[in-house]
PDB file of C-alpha atoms in Angstrom:
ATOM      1  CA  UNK A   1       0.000   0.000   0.000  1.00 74.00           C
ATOM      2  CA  UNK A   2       1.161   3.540  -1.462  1.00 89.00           C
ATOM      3  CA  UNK A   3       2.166   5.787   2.137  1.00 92.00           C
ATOM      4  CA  UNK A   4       0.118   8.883   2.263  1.00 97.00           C
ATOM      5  CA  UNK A   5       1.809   9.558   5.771  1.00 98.00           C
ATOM      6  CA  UNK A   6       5.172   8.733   6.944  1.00 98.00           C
ATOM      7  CA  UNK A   7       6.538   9.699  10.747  1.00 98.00           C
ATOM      8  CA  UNK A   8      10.196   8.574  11.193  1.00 98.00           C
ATOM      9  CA  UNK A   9      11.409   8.742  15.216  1.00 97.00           C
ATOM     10  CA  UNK A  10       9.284  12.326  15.956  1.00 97.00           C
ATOM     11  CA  UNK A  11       9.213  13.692  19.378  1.00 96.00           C
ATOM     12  CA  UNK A  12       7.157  16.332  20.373  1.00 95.00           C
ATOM     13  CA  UNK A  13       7.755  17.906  24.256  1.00 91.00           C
ATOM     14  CA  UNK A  14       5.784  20.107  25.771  1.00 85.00           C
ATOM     15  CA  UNK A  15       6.938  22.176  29.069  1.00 72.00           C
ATOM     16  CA  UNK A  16       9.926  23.715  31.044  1.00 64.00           C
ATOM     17  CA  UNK A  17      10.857  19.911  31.931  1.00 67.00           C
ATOM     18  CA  UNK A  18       9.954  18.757  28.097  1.00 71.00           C
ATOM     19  CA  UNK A  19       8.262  16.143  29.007  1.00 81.00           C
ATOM     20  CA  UNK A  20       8.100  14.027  25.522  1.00 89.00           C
ATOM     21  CA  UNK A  21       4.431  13.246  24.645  1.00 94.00           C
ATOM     22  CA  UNK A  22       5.424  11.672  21.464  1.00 96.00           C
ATOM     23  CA  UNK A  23       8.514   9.903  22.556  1.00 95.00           C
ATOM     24  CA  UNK A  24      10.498   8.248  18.774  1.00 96.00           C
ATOM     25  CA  UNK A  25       7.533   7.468  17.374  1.00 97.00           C
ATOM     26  CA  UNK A  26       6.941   6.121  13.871  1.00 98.00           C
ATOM     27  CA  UNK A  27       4.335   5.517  11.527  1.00 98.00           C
ATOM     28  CA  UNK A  28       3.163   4.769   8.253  1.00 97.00           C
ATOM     29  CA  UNK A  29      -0.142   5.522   7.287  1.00 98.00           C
ATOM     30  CA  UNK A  30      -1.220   3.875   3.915  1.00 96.00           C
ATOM     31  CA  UNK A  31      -3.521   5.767   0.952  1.00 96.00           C
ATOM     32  CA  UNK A  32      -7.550   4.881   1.530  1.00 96.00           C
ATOM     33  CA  UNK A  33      -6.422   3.558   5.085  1.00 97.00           C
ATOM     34  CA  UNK A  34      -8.643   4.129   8.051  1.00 97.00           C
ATOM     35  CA  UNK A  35      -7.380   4.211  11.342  1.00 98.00           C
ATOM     36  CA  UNK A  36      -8.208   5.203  14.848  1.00 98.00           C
ATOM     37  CA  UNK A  37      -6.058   6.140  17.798  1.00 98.00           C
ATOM     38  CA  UNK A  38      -6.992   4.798  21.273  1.00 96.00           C
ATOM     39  CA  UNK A  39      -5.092   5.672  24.841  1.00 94.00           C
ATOM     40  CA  UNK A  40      -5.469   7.281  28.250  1.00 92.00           C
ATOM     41  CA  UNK A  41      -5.812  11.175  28.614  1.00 90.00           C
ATOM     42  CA  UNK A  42      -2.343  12.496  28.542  1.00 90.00           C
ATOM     43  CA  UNK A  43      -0.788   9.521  26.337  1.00 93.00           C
ATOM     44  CA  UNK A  44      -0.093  11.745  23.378  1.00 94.00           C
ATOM     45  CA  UNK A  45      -3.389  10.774  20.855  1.00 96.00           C
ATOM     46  CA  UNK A  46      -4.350  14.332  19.675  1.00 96.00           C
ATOM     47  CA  UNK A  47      -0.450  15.365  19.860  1.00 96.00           C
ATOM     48  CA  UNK A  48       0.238  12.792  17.359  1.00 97.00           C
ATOM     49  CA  UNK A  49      -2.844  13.783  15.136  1.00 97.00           C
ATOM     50  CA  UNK A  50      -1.276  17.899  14.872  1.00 96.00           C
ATOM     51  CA  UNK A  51       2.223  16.226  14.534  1.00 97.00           C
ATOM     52  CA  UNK A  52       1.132  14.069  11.622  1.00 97.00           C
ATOM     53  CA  UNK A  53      -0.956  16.695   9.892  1.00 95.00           C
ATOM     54  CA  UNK A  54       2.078  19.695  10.475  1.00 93.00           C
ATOM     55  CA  UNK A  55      -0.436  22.212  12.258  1.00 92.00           C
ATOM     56  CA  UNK A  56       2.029  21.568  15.271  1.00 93.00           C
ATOM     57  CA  UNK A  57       5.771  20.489  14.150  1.00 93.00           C
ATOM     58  CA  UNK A  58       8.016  17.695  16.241  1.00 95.00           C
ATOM     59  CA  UNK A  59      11.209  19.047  17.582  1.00 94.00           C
ATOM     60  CA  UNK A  60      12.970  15.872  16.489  1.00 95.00           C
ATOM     61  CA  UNK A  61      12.345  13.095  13.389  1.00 97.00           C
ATOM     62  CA  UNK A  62      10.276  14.028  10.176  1.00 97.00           C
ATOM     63  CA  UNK A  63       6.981  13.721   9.248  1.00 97.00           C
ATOM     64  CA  UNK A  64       6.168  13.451   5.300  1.00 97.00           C
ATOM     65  CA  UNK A  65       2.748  14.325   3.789  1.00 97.00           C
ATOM     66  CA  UNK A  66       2.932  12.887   0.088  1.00 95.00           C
ATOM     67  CA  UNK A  67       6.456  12.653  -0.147  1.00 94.00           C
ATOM     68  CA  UNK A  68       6.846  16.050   0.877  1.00 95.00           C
ATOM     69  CA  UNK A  69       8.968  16.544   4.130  1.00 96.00           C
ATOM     70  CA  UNK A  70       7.113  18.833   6.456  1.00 95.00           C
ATOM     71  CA  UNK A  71       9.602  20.525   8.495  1.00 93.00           C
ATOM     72  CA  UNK A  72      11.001  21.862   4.395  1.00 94.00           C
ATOM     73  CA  UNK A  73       7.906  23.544   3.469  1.00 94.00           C
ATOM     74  CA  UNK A  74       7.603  27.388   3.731  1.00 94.00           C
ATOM     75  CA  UNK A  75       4.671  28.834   5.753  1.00 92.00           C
ATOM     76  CA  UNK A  76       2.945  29.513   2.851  1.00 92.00           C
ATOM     77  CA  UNK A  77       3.556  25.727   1.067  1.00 93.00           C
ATOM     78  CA  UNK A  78       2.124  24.187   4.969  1.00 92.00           C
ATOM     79  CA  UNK A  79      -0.792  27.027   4.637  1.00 90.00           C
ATOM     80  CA  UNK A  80      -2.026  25.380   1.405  1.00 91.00           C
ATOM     81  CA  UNK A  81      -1.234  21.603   2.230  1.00 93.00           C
ATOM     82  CA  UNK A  82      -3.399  21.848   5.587  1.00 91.00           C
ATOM     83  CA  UNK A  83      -6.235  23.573   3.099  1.00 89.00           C
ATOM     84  CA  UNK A  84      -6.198  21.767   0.402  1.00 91.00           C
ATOM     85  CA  UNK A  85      -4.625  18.097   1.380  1.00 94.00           C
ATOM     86  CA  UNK A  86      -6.048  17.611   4.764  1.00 96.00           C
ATOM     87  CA  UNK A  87      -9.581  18.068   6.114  1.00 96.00           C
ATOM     88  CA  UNK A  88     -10.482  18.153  10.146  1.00 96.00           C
ATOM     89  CA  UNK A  89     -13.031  17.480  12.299  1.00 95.00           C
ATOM     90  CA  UNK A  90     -13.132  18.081  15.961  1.00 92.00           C
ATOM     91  CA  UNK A  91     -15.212  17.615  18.788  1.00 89.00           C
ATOM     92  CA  UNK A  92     -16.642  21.100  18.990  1.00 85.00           C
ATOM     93  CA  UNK A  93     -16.931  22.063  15.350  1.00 84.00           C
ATOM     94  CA  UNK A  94     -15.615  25.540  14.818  1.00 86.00           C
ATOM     95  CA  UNK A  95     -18.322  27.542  12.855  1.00 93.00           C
ATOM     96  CA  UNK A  96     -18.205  31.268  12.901  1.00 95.00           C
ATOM     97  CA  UNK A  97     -21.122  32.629  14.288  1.00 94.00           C
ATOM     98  CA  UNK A  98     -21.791  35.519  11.670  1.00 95.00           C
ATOM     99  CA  UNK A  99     -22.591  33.150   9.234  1.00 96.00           C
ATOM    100  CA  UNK A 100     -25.286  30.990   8.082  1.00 97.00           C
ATOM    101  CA  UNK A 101     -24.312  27.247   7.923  1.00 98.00           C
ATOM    102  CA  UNK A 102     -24.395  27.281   4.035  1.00 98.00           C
ATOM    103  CA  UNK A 103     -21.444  29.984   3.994  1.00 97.00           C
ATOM    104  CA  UNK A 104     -19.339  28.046   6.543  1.00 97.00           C
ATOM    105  CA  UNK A 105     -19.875  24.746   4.518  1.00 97.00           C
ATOM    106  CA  UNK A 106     -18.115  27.024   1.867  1.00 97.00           C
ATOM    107  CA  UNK A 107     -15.531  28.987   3.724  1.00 95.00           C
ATOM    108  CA  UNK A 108     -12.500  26.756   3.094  1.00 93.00           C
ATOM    109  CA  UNK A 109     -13.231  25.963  -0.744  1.00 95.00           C
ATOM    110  CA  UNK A 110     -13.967  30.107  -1.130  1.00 94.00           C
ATOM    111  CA  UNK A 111     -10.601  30.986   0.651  1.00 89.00           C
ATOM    112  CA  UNK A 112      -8.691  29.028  -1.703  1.00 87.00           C
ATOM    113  CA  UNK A 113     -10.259  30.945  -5.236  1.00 83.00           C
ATOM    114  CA  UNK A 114     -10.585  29.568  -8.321  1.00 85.00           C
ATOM    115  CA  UNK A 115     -13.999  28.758  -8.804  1.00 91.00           C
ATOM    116  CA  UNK A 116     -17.240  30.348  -9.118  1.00 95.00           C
ATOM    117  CA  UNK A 117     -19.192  31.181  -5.782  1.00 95.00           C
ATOM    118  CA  UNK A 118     -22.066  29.065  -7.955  1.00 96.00           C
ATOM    119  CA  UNK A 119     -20.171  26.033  -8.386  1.00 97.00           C
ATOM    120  CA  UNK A 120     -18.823  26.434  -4.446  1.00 97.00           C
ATOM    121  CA  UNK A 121     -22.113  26.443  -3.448  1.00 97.00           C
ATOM    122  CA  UNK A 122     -23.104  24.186  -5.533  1.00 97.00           C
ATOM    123  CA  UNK A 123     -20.881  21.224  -4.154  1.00 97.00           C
ATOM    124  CA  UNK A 124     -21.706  22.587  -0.315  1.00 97.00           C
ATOM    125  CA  UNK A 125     -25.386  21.523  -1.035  1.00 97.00           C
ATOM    126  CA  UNK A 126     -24.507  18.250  -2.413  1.00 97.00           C
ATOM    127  CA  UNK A 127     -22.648  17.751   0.708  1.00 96.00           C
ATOM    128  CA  UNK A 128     -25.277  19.072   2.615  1.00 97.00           C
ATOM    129  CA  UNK A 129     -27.586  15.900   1.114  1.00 96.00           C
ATOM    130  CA  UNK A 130     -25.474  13.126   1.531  1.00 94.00           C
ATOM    131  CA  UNK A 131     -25.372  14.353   4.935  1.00 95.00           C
ATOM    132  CA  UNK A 132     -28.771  14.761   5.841  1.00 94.00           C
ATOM    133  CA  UNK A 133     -28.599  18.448   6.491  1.00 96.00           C
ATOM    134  CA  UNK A 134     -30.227  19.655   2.862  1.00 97.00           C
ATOM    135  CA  UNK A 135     -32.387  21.893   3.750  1.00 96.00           C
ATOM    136  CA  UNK A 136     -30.881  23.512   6.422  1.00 97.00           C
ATOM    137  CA  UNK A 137     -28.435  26.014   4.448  1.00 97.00           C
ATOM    138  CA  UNK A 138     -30.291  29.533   5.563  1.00 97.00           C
ATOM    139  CA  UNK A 139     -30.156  28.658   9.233  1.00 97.00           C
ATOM    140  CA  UNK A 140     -27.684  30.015  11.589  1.00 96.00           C
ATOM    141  CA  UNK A 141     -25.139  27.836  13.650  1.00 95.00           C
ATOM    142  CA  UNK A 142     -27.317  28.208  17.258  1.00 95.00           C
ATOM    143  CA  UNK A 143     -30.157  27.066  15.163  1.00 96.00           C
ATOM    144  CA  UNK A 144     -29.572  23.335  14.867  1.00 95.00           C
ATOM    145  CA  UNK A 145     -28.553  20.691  16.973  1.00 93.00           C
ATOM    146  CA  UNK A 146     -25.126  19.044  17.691  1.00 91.00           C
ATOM    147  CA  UNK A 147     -25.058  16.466  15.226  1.00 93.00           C
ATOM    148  CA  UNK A 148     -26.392  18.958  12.216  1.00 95.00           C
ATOM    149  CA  UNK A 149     -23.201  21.077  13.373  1.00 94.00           C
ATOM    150  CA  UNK A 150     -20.851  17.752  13.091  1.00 94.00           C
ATOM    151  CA  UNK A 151     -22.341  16.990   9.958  1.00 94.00           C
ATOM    152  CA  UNK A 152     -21.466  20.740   8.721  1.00 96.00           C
ATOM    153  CA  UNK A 153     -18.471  20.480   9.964  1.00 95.00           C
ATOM    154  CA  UNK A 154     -18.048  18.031   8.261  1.00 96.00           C
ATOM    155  CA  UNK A 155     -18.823  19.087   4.948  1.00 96.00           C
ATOM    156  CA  UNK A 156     -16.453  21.797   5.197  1.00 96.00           C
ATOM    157  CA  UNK A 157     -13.928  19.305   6.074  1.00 96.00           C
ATOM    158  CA  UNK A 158     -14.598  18.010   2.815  1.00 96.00           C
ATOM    159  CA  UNK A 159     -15.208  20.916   0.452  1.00 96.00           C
ATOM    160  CA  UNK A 160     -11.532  21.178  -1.199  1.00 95.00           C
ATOM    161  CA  UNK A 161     -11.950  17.575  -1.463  1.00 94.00           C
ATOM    162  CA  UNK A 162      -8.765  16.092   0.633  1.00 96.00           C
ATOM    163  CA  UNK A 163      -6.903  12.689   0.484  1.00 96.00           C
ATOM    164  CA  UNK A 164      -7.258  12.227   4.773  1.00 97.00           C
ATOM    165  CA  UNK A 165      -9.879  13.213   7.081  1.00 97.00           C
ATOM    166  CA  UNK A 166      -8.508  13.778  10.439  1.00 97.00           C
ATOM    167  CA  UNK A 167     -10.956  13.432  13.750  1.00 96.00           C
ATOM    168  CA  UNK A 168     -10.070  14.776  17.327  1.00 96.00           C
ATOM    169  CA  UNK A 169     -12.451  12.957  19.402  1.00 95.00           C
ATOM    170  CA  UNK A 170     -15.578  13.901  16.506  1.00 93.00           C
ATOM    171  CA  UNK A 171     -18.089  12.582  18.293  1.00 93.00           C
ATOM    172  CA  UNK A 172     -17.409  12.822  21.920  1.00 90.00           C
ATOM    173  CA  UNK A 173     -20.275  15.904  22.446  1.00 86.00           C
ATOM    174  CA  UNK A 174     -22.926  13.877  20.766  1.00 90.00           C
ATOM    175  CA  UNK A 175     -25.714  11.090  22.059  1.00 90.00           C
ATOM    176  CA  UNK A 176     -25.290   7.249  21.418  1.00 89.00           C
ATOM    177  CA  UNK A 177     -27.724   7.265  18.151  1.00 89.00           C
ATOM    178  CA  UNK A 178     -25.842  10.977  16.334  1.00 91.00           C
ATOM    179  CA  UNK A 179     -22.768   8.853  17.109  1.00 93.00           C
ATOM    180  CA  UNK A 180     -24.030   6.066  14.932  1.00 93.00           C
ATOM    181  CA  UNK A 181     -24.889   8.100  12.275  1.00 93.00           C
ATOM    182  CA  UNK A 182     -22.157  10.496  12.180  1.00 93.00           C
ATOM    183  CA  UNK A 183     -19.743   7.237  12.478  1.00 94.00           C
ATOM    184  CA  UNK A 184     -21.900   5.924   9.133  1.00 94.00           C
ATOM    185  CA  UNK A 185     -20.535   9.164   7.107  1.00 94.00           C
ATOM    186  CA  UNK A 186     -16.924   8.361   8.132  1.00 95.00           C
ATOM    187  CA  UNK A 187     -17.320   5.134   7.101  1.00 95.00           C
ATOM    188  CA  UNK A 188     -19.048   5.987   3.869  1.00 94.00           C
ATOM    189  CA  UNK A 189     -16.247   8.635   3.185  1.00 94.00           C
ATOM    190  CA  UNK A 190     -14.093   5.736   3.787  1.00 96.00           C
ATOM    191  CA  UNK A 191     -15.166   3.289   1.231  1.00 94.00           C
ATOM    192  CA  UNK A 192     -15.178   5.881  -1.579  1.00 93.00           C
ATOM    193  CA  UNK A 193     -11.484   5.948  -0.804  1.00 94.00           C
ATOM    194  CA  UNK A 194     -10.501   8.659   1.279  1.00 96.00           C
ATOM    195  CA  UNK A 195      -8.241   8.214   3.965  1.00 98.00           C
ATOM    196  CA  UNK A 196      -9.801   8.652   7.811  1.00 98.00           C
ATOM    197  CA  UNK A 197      -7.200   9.021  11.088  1.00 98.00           C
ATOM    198  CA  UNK A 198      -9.649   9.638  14.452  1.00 97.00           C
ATOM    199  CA  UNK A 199      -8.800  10.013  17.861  1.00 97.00           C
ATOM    200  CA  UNK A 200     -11.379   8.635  20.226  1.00 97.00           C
ATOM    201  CA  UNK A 201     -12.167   7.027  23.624  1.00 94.00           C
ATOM    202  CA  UNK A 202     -14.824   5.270  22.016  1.00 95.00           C
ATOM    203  CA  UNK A 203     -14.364   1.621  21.588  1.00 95.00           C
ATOM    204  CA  UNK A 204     -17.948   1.268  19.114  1.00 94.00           C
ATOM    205  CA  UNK A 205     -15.955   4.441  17.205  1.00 96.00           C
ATOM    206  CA  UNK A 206     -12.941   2.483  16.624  1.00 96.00           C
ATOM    207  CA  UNK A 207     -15.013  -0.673  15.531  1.00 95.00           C
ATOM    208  CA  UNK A 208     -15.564   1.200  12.048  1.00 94.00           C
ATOM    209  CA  UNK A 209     -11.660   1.374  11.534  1.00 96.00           C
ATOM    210  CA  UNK A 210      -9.600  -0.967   9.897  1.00 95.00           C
ATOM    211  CA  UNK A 211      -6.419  -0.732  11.807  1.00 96.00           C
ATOM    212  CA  UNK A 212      -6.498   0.961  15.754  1.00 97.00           C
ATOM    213  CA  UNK A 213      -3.485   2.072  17.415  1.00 97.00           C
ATOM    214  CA  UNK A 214      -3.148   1.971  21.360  1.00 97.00           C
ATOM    215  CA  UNK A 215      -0.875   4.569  22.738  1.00 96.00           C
ATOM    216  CA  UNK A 216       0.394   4.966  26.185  1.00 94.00           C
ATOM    217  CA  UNK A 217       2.936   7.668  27.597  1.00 93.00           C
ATOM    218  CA  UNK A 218       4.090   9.047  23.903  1.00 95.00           C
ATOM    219  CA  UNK A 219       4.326   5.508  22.000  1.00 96.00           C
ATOM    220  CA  UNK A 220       2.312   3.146  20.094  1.00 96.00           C
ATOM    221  CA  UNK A 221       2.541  -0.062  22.503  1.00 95.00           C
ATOM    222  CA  UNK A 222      -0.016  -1.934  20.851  1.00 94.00           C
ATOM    223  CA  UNK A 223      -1.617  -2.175  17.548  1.00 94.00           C
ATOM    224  CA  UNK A 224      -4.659  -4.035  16.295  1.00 92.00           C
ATOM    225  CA  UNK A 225      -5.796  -4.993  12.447  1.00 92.00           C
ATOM    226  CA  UNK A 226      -9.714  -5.341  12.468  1.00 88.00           C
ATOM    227  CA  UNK A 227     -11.485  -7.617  10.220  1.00 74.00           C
ATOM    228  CA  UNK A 228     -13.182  -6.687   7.282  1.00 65.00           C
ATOM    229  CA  UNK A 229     -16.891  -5.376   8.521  1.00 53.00           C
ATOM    230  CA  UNK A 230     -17.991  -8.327   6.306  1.00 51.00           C
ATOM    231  CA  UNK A 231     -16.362 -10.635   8.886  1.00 59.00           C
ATOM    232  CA  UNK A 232     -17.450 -10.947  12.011  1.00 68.00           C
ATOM    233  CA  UNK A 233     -20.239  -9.091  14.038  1.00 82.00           C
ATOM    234  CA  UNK A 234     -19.640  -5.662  15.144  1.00 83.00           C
ATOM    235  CA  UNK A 235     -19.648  -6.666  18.813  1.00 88.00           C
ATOM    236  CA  UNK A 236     -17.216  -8.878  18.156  1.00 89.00           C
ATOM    237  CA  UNK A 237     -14.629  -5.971  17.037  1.00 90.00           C
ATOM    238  CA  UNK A 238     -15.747  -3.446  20.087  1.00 92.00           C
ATOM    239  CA  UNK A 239     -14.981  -6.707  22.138  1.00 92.00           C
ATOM    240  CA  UNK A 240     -11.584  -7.210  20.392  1.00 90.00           C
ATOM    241  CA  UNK A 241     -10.404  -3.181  20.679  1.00 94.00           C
ATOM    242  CA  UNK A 242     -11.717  -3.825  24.852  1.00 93.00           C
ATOM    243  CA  UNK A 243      -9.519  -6.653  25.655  1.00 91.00           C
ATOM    244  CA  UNK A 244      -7.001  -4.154  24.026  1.00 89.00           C
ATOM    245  CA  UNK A 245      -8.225  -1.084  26.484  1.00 90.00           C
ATOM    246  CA  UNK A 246      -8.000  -3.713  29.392  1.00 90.00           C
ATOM    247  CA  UNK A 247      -4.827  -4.482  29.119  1.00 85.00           C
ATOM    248  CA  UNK A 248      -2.676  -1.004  29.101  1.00 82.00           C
ATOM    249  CA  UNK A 249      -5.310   0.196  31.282  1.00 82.00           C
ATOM    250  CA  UNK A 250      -7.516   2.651  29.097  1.00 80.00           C
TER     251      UNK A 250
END
């Protein structure tokens, strides 16, 4: 499988003491790969999610984003990676409040220029409908609930089209049934080929990845290859990635 994302021996510290959260850590992440990151609070998952996408840089070790070393890019080369090559979702999605949720769905794609406002808003209410939030364009962002805000956020994530959708913890403000359907967008995403990294706490959240990651103090110390969601019952993988959690003591 083709690398996407390749992190050689990074360390990342953090304090007067520099405490390494990421302590020589390496990983390849594969094209049309998805993959979730599991650990305690404080072992280093969301670290490792801003050191693999460059919006926080590792003080030691290299991190490439399509061949493309990160620490050699100039601001301006990172700006437009992050924009264009990379898409986020996090657990509070940030939508600017002086704008309807159409216009944030189209922020990133209208930042970047080069197409018509038309055609912008054209593929924002496309999103919108494979999302379930068609319909909702006019309102403004204290208008709808929780999971209608994920879902925009999520079709902004998506609007300059990225290889890899990264997730800090995308679902930990919702209720059990928006997780479910938030988690069936990710995977639907996923199986048209884009790449997915998420960070969660979530065991029935990493059940929809194919490969999770266990970290504890900075490192990977175990890693798990799901089966295919043809194989097997879904309980079956949350009960896999909880033996996991048992043992380093998640």
């Amino acid at each position: 499988m083709e690398n996407l994302i390749k992190a050689e021996n990074i360390v990342k510290s953090f304090g007067k003491k520099e405490r390494n959260v990421i302590d020589d850590l390496t990983l390849d992440i594969g094209k049309g790969e998805f993959i979730a990151v599991m650990g305690p609070s404080g072992s280093g998952k969301s670290t490792l999610l801003y050191a693999l996408s460059g919006m926080d840089p590792v003080q030691k070790g290299r991190v490439s984003f399509m061949g493309k070393d990160l620490s050699l890019l100039s601001e301006k080369e990172k700006a437009e990676m992050l924009r264009t090559g990379m898409g986020f979702v996090f657990q509070q999605p940030t939508l600017l409040k002086n704008l309807n949720i159409l216009d944030n769905i189209m922020l990133p794609a209208c930042r970047r220029g080069g197409e018509k406002r038309e055609i912008i808003a054209q593929r924002a209410r496309a999103y919108m409908e494979k999302t379930g939030i068609g319909g909702l364009e006019d309102r403004e962002i204290t208008q709808v609930s929780g999971g209608q805000l994920q879902r925009a956020g999520l079709c902004r994530a998506l609007m300059n089209n990225p290889p890899i959708l990264f997730g800090d913890e995308p679902t930990g403000a919702l209720n059990s049934r928006t997780v479910e359907e938030v988690m069936d967008l990710f995977s639907l995403i996923h199986a048209e080929g884009r790449t997915v990294f998420l960070v969660t706490h979530d065991a029935r959240v990493a059940a929809r990845a194919e490969r999770v990651l266990f970290m504890a103090d900075g490192k990977i110390v175990e890693e798990t290859a799901l089966p295919a969601m043809g194989g097997g019952t879904r309980e079956d993988r949350v009960g896999l990635i909880r033996k996991k959690m048992e043992k380093i003591g998640i």
